[in-house]
Coordinates of C-alpha atoms and ligand atoms in Angstrom, one line a residue:
X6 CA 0.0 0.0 0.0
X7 CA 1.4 3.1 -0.7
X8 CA 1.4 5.6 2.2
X9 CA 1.2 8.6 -0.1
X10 CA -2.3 9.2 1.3
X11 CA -3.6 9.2 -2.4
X12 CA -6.9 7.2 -3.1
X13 CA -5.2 4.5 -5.6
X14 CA -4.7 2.4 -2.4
X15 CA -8.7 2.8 -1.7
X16 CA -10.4 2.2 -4.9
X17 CA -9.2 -1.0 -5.1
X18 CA -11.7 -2.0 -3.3
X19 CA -13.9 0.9 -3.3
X20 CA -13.9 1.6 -7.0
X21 CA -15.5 -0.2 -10.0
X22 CA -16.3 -4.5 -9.9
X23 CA -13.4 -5.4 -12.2
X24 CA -10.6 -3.7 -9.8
X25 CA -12.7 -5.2 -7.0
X26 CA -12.8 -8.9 -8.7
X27 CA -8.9 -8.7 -8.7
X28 CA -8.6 -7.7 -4.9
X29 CA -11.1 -11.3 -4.6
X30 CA -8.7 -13.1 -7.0
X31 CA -5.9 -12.1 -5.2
X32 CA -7.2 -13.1 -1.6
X33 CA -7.1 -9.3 -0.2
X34 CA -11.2 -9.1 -0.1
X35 CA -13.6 -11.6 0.4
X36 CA -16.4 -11.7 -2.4
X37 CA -19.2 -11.3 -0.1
X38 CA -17.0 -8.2 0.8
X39 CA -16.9 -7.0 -2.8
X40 CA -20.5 -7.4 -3.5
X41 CA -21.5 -5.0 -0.9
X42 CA -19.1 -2.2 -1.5
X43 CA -20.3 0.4 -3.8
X44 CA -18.1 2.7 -7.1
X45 CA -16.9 5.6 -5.6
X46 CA -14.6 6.1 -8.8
X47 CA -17.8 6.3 -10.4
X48 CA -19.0 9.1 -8.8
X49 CA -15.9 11.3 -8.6
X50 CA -15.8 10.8 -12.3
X51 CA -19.2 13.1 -12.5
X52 CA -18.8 16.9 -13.7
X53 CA -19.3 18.0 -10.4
X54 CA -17.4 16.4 -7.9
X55 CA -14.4 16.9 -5.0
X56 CA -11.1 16.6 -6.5
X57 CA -10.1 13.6 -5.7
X58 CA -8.8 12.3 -8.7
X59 CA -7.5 15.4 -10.3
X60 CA -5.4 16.9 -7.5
X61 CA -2.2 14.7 -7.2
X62 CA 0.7 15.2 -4.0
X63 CA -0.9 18.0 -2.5
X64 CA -2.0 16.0 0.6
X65 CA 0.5 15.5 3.9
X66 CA 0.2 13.3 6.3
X67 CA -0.1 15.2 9.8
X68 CA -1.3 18.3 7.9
X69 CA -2.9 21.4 9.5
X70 CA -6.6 21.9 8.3
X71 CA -8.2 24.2 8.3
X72 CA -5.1 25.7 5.9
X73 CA -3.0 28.9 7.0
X74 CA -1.3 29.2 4.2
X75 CA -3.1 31.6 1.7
X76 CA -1.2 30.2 -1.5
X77 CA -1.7 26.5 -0.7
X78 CA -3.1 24.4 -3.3
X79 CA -6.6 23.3 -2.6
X80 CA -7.1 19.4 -2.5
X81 CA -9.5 16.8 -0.9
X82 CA -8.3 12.7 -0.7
X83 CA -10.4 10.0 0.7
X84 CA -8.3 10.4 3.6
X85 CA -9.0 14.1 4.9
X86 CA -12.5 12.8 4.8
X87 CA -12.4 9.1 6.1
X88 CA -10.2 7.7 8.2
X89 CA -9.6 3.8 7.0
X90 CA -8.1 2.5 10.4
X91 CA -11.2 2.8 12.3
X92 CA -13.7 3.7 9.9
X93 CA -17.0 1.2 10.6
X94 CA -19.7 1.0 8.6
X95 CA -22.7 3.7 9.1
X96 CA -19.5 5.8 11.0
X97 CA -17.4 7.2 7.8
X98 CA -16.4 9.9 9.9
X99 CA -14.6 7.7 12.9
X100 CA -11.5 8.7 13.9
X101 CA -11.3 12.2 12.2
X102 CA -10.5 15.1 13.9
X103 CA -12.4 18.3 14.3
X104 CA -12.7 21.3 16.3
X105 CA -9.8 22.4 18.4
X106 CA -11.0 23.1 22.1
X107 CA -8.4 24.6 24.4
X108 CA -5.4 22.4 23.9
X109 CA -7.7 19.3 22.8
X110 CA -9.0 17.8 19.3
X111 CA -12.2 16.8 19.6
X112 CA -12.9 14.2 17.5
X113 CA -16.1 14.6 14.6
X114 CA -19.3 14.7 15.9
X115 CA -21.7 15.9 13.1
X116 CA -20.9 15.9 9.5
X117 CA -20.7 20.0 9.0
X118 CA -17.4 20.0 11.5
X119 CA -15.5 17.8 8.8
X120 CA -16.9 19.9 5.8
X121 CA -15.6 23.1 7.8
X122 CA -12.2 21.6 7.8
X123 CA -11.5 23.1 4.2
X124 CA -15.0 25.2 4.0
X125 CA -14.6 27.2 6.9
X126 CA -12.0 29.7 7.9
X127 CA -9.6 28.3 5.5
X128 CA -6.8 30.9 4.6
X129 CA -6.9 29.0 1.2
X130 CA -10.4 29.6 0.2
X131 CA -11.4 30.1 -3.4
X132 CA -12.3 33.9 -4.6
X133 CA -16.0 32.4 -5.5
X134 CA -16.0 30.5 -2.6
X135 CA -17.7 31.1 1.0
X136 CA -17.2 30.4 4.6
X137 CA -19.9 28.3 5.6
X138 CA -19.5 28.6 9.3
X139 CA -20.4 32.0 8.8
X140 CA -23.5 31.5 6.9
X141 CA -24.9 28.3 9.2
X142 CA -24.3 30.3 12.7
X143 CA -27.2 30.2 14.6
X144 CA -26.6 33.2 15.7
X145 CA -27.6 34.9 12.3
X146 CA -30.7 36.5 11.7
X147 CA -31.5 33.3 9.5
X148 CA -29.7 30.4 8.4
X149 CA -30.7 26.4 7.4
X150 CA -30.8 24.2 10.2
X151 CA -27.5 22.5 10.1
X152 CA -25.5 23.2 13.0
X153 CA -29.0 23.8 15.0
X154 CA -32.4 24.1 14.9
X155 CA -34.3 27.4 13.1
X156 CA -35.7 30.3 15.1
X157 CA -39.1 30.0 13.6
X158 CA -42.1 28.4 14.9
X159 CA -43.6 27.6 11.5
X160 CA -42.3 28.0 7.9
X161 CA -45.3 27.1 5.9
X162 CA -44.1 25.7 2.7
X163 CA -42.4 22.9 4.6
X164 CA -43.6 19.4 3.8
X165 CA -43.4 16.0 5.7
X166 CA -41.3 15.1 7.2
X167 CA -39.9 18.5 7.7
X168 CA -40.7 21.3 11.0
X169 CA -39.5 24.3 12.0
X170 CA -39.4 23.2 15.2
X171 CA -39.5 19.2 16.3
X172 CA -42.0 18.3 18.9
X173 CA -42.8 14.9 17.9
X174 CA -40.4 11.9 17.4
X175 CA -40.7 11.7 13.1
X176 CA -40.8 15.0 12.6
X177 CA -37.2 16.3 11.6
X178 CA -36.0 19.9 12.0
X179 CA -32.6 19.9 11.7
X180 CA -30.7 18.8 7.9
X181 CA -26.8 18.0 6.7
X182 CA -24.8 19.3 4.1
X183 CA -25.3 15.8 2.3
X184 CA -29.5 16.7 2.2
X185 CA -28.7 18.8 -0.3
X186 CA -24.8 17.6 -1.6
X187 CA -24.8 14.2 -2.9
X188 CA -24.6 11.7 -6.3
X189 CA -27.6 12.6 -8.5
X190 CA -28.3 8.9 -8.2
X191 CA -30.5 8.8 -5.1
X192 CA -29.5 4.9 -5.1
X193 CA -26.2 5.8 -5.4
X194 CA -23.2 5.7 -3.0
X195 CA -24.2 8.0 0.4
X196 CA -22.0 11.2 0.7
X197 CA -21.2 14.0 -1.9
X198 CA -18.0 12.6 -4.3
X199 CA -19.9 13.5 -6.7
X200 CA -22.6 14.6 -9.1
X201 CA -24.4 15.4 -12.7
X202 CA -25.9 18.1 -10.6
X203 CA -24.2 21.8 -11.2
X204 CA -23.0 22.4 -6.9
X205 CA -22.3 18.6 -6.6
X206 CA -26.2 18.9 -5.7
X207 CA -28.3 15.8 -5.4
X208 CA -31.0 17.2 -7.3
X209 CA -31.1 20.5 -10.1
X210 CA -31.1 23.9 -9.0
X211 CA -31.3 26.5 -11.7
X212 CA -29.8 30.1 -10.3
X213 CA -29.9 31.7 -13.7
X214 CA -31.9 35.1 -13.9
X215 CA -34.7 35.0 -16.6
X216 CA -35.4 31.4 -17.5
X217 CA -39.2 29.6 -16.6
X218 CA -40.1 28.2 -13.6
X219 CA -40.7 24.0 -13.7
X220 CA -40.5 21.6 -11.1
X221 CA -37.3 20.2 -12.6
X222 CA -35.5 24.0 -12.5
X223 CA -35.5 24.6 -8.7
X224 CA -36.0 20.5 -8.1
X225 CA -33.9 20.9 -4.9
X226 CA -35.6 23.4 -2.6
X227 CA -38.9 22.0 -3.8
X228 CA -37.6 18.8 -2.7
X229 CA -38.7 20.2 1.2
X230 CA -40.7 23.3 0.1
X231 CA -43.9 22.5 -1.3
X232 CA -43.9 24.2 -4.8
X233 CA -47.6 24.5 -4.3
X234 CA -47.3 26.8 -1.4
X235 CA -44.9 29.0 -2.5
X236 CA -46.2 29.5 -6.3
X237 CA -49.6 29.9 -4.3
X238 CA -47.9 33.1 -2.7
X239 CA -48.5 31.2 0.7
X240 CA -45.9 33.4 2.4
X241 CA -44.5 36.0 0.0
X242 CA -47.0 37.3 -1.7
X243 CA -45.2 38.2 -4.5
X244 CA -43.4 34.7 -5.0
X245 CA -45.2 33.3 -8.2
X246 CA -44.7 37.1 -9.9
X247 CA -41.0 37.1 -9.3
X248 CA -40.2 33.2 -10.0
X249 CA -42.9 32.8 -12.7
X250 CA -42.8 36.5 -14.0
X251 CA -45.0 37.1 -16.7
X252 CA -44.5 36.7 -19.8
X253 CA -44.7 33.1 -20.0
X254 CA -42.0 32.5 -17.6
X255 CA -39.3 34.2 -19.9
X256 CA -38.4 37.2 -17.4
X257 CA -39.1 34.7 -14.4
X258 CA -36.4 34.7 -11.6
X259 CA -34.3 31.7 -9.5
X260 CA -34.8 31.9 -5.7
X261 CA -31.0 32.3 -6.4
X262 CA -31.7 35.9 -6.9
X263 CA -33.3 36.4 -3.5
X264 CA -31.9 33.3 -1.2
X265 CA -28.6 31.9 -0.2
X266 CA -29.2 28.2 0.5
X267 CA -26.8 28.3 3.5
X268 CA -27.8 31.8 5.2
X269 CA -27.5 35.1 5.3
X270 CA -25.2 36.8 8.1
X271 CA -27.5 40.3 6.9
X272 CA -31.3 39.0 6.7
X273 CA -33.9 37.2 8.1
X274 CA -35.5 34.6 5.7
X275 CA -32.2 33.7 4.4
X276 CA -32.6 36.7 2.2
X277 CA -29.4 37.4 0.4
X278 CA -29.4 39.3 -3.2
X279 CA -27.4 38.1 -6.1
X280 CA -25.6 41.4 -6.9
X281 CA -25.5 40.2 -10.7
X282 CA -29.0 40.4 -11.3
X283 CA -30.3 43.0 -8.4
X284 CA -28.4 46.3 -8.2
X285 CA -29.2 49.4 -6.1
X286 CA -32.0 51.8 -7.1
X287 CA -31.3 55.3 -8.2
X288 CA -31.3 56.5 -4.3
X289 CA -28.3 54.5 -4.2
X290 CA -30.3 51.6 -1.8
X291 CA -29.7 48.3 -2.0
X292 CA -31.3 46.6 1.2
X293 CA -34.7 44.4 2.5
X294 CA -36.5 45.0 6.2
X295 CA -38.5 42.7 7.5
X296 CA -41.3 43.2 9.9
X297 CA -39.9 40.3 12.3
X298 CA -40.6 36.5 11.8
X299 CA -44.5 36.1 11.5
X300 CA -45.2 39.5 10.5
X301 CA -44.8 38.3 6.8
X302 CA -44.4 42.1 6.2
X303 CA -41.2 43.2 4.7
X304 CA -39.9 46.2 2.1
X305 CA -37.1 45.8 -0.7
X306 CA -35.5 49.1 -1.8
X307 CA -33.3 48.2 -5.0
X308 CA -33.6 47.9 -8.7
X309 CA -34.1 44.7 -10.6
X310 CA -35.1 43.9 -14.6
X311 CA -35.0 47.7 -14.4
X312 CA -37.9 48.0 -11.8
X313 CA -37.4 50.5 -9.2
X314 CA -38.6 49.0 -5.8
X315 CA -37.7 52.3 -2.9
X316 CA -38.9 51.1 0.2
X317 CA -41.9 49.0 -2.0
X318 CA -43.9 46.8 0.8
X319 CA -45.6 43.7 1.1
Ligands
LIG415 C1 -9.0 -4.5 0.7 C2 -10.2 -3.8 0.4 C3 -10.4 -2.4 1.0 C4 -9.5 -1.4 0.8 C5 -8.1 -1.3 0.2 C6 -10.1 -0.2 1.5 N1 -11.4 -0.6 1.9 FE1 -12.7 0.7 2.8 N2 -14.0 -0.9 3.2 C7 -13.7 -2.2 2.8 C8 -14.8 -3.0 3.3 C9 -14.9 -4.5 3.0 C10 -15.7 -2.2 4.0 C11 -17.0 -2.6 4.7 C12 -18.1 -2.4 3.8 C13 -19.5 -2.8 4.4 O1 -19.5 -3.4 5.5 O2 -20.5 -2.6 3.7 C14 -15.1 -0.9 4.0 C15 -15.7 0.2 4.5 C16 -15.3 1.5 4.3 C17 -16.0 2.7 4.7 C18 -17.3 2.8 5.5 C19 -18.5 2.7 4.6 C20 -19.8 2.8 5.3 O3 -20.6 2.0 4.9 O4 -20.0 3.7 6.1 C21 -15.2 3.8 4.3 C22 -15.6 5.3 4.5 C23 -14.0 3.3 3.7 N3 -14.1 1.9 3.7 C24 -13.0 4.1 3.2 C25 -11.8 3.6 2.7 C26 -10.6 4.4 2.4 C27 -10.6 5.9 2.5 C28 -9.7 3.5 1.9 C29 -8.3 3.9 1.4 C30 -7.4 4.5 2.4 C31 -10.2 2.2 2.0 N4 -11.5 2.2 2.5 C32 -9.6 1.1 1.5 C33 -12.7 -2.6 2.0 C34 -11.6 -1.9 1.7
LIG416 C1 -10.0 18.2 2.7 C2 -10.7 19.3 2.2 C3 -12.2 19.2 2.0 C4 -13.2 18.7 2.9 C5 -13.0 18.1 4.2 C6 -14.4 19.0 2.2 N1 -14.2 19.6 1.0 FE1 -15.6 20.2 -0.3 N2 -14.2 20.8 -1.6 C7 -12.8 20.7 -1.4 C8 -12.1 21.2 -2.6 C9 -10.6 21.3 -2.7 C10 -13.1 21.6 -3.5 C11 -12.9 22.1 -5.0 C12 -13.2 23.6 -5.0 C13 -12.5 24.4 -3.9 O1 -11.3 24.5 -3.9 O2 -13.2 24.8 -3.0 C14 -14.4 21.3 -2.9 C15 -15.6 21.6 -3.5 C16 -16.9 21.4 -2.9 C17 -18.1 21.7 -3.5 C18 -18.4 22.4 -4.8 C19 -18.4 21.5 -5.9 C20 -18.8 22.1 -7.2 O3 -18.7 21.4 -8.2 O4 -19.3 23.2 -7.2 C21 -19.1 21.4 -2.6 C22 -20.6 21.6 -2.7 C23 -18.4 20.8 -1.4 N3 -17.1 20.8 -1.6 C24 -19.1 20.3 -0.3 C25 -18.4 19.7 0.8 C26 -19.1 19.1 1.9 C27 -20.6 19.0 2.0 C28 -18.2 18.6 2.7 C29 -18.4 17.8 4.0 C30 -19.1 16.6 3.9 C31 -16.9 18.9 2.2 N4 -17.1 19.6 1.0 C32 -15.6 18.6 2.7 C33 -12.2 20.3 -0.3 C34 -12.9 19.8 0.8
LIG417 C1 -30.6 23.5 1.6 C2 -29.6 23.0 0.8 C3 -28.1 23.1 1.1 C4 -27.5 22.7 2.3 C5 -28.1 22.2 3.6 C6 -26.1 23.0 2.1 N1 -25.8 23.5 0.8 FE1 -24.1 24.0 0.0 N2 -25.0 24.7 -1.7 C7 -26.3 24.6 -1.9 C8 -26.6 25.2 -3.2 C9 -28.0 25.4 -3.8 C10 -25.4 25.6 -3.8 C11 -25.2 26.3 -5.1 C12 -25.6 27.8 -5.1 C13 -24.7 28.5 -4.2 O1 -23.5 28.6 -4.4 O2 -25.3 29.1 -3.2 C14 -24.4 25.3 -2.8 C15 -23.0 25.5 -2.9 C16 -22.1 25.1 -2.1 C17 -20.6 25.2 -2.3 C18 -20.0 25.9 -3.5 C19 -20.0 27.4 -3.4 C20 -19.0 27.9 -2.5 O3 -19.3 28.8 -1.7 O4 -17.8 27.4 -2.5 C21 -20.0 24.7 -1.2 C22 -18.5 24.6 -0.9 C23 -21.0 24.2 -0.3 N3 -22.3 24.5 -0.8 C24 -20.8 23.6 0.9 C25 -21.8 23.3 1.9 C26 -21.5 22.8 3.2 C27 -20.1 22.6 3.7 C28 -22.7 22.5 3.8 C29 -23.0 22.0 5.2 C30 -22.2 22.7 6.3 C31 -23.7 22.9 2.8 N4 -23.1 23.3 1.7 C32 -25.1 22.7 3.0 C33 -27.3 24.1 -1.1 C34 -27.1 23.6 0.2
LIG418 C1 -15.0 15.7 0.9 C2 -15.1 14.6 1.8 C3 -15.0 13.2 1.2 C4 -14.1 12.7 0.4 C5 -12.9 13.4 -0.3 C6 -14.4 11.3 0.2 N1 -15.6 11.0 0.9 FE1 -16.4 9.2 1.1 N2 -18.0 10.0 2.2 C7 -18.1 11.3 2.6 C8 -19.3 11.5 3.2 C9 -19.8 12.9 3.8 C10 -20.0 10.3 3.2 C11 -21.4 10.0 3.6 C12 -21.8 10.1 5.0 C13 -23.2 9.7 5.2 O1 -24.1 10.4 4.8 O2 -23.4 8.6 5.6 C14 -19.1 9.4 2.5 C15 -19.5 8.0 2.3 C16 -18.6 7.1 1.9 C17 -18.8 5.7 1.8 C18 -20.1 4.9 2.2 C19 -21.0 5.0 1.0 C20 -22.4 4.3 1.3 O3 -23.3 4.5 0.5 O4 -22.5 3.6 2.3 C21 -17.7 5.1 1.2 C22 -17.4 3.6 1.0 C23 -16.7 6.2 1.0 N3 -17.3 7.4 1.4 C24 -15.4 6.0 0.5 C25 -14.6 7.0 0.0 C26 -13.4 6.8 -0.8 C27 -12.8 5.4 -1.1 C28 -13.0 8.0 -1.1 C29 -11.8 8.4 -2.0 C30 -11.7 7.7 -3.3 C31 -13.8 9.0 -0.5 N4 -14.9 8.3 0.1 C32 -13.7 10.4 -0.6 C33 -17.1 12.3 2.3 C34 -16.0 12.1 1.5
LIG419 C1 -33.5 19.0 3.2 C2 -34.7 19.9 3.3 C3 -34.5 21.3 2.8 C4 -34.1 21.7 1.5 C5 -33.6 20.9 0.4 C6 -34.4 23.1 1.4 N1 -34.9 23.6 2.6 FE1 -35.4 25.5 3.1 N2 -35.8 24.9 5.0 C7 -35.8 23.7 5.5 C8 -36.1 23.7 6.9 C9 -36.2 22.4 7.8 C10 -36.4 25.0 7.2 C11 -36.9 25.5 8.6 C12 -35.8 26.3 9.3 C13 -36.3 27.2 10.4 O1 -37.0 26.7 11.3 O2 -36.0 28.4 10.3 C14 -36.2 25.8 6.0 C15 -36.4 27.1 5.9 C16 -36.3 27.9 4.8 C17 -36.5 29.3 4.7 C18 -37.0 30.2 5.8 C19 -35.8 30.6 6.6 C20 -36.1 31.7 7.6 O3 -35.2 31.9 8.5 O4 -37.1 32.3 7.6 C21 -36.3 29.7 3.4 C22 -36.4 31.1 2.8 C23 -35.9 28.5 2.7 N3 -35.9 27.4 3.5 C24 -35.5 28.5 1.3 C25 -35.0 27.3 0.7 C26 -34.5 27.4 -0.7 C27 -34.5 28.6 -1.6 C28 -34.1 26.1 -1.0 C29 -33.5 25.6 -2.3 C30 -32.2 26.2 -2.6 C31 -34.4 25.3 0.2 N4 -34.9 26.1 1.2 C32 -34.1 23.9 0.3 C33 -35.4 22.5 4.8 C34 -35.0 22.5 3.5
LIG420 C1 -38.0 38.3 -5.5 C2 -37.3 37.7 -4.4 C3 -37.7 36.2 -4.1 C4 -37.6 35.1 -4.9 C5 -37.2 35.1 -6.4 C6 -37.9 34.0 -4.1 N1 -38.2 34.3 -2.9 FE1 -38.7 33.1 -1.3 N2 -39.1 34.7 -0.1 C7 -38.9 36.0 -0.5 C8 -39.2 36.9 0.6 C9 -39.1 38.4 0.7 C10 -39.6 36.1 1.7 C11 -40.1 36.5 3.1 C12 -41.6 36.6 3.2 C13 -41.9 36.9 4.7 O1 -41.7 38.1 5.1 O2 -42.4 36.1 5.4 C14 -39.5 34.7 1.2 C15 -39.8 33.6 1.9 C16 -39.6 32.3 1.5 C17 -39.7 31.1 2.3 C18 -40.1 31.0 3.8 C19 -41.6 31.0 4.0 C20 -42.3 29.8 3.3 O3 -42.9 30.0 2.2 O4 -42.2 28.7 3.8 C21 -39.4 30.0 1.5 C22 -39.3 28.5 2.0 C23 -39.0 30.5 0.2 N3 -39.2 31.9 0.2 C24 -38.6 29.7 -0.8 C25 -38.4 30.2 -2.1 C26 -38.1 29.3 -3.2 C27 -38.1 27.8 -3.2 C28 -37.9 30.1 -4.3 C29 -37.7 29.7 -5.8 C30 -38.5 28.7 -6.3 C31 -38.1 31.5 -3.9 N4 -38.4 31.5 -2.5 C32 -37.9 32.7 -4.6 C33 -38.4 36.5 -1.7 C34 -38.1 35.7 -2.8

């Protein structure tokens, strides 16, 4: 085995059934083994994926991550996301280390804390690239409920099995990075090496301005969000104007244009503008105030498909 930290020495086994069938032949794997092990190769192959394959002898063994070296080359290896000694199965994460508290390394708890290894505070992060911690803080006036549950007591597009708050035992509240990063293939190896979907997402989500609204286009949001509701103007009541427009969906909007998907460290409702498409209104404003969380009242002042919104209410 080679102890380069490279995944070579991994997708022997975890790759496609011919490299497995040799690891049988060669009395390293039992075929009962093989048979329940599942192409990883496969999915790092997809357009969308973590460079696993692509970045070569970037990875050290006893490495500091999060990186504090600006210039270091970015890279992710089976191996800063699984450790192989201990890993067991259902427990990918075992043995990998995570936050630093005091003089002690905690070992990983929840998926988010290994994702925030290299999509966190990382000195090395890419220019189009975000810290995540940032935008999942509970402590922001809205975020998804990853690293805890929401602040609101309802969110009425939500369907089953999905609350804003949990009071009864089936009822979730709280989702992973992996809810929404994953293979395309929903019967396809758990955990996101890769995807068809653009954002190694598990299911399509269009953030282009100006293209029609289907339930294929913003697939992923609607995957919890009942599309329904929201075209239905349930909460916003401008909602199916904005992401349907009107003339026949041609000058529609994605919820890209409004909402992050992670959260937004300036908004409630995870509110955060794409700059590209909304710009600020001839007053020079460029902002959205809410009237607190089941007020349902807010006001945008900005300018959009050159509509002037100053202070315009709902
Ligand atoms: C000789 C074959 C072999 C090699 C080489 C190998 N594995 Fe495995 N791995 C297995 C088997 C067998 C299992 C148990 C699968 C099961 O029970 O479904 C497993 C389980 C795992 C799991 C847990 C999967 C789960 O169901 O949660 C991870 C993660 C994993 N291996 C990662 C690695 C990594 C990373 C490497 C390279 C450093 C590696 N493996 C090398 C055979 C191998
Ligand atoms: C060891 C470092 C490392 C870890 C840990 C890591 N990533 Fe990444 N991730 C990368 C690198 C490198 C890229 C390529 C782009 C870049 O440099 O950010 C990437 C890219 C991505 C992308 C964008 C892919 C695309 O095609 O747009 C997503 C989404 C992502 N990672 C999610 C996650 C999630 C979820 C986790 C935790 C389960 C995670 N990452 C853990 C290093 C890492
Ligand atoms: C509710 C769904 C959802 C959840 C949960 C989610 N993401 Fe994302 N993520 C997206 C979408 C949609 C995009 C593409 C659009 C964008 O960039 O905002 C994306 C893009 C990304 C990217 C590429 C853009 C960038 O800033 O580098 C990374 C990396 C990423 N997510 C990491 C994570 C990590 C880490 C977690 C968990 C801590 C996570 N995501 C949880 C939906 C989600
Ligand atoms: C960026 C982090 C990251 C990288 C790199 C990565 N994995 Fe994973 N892997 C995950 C996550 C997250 C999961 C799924 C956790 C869950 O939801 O159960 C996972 C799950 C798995 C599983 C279990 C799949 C299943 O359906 O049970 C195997 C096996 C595995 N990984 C092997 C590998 C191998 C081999 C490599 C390198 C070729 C690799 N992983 C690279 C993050 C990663
Ligand atoms: C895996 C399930 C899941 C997916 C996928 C998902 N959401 Fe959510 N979303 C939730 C949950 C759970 C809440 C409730 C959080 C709370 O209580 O504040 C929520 C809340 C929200 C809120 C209200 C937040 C607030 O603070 O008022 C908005 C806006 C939202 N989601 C938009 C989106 C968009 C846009 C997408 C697609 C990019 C999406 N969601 C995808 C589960 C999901
Ligand atoms: C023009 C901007 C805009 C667009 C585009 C937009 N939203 Fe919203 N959305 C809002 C505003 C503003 C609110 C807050 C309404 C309030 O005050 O309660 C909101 C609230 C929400 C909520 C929380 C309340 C609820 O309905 O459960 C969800 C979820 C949501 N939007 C999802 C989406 C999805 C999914 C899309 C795309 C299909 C989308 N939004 C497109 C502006 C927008």
């Amino acid at each position: 085995m080679a102890l380069s930290g490279e995944e070579s020495s991994c997708l022997t086994c975890h790759g496609d059934t011919g490299a497995r069938n040799r690891m049988v032949q060669g009395g390293y794997l039992k075929s009962q083994g093989a048979s329940l092990l599942r192409d990883i190769a496969n999915e790092l192959r997809k357009p969308y994926n973590h460079p696993v394959l692509t970045v070569q002898g970037v990875h050290r063994q006893l490495e500091a991550l999060p990186e504090e070296v600006v210039n270091a080359a970015r890279h992710s290896e089976c191996v800063d996301c699984h450790n192989p000694h201990v890993v067991e199965k259902g427990k990918p994460f075992r043995g990998m280390q995570g936050r630093r508290v005091g003089n002690l390394i905690t070992e990983i708890e929840n998926e988010y804390e290994l994702c925030y290894r290299c999509h966190s505070e990382s000195a090395n992060l890419p220019g189009n690239s975000s810290d995540k911690h940032a935008e999942f803080k509970t402590t922001n006036p809205s975020f998804h409920p990853v690293e805890g549950e929401g602040k609101n007591t309802v969110v009425i597009s939500l369907k089953e099995p999905y609350v804003a708050q949990k009071k009864r035992p089936n009822e979730v509240s709280q989702i992973s990075c992996s809810d929404c990063h994953g293979s395309d293939d929903p019967a396809g190896p758990k955990g996101p090496h890769g995807s068809e979907n653009q954002g190694l997402l598990v299911l399509n989500y269009q953030t282009d301005d100006e293209r029609p609204e289907s339930e294929q286009a913003y697939a992923l949001c609607y995957k919890c969000h009942d599309r329904v509701s929201i075209l239905s103007n349930e909460s916003f009541p401008y909602h199916s104007l904005h992401i349907q427009g009107r003339m026949s969906g041609q000058d529609g909007t994605s919820c890209f244009t409004c909402h992050d998907a992670h959260g937004s460290t300036q908004y409630t409702n995870l509110i955060k503008f794409n700059e590209n498409v909304v710009f600020e209104n001839a007053a020079g404003k460029l902002k959205f105030d809410a009237q607190g969380y089941s007020a349902r009242h807010g006001s945008c002042s900005l300018s959009c498909h050159g509509v002037e919104h100053d202070a315009k209410d709902y």
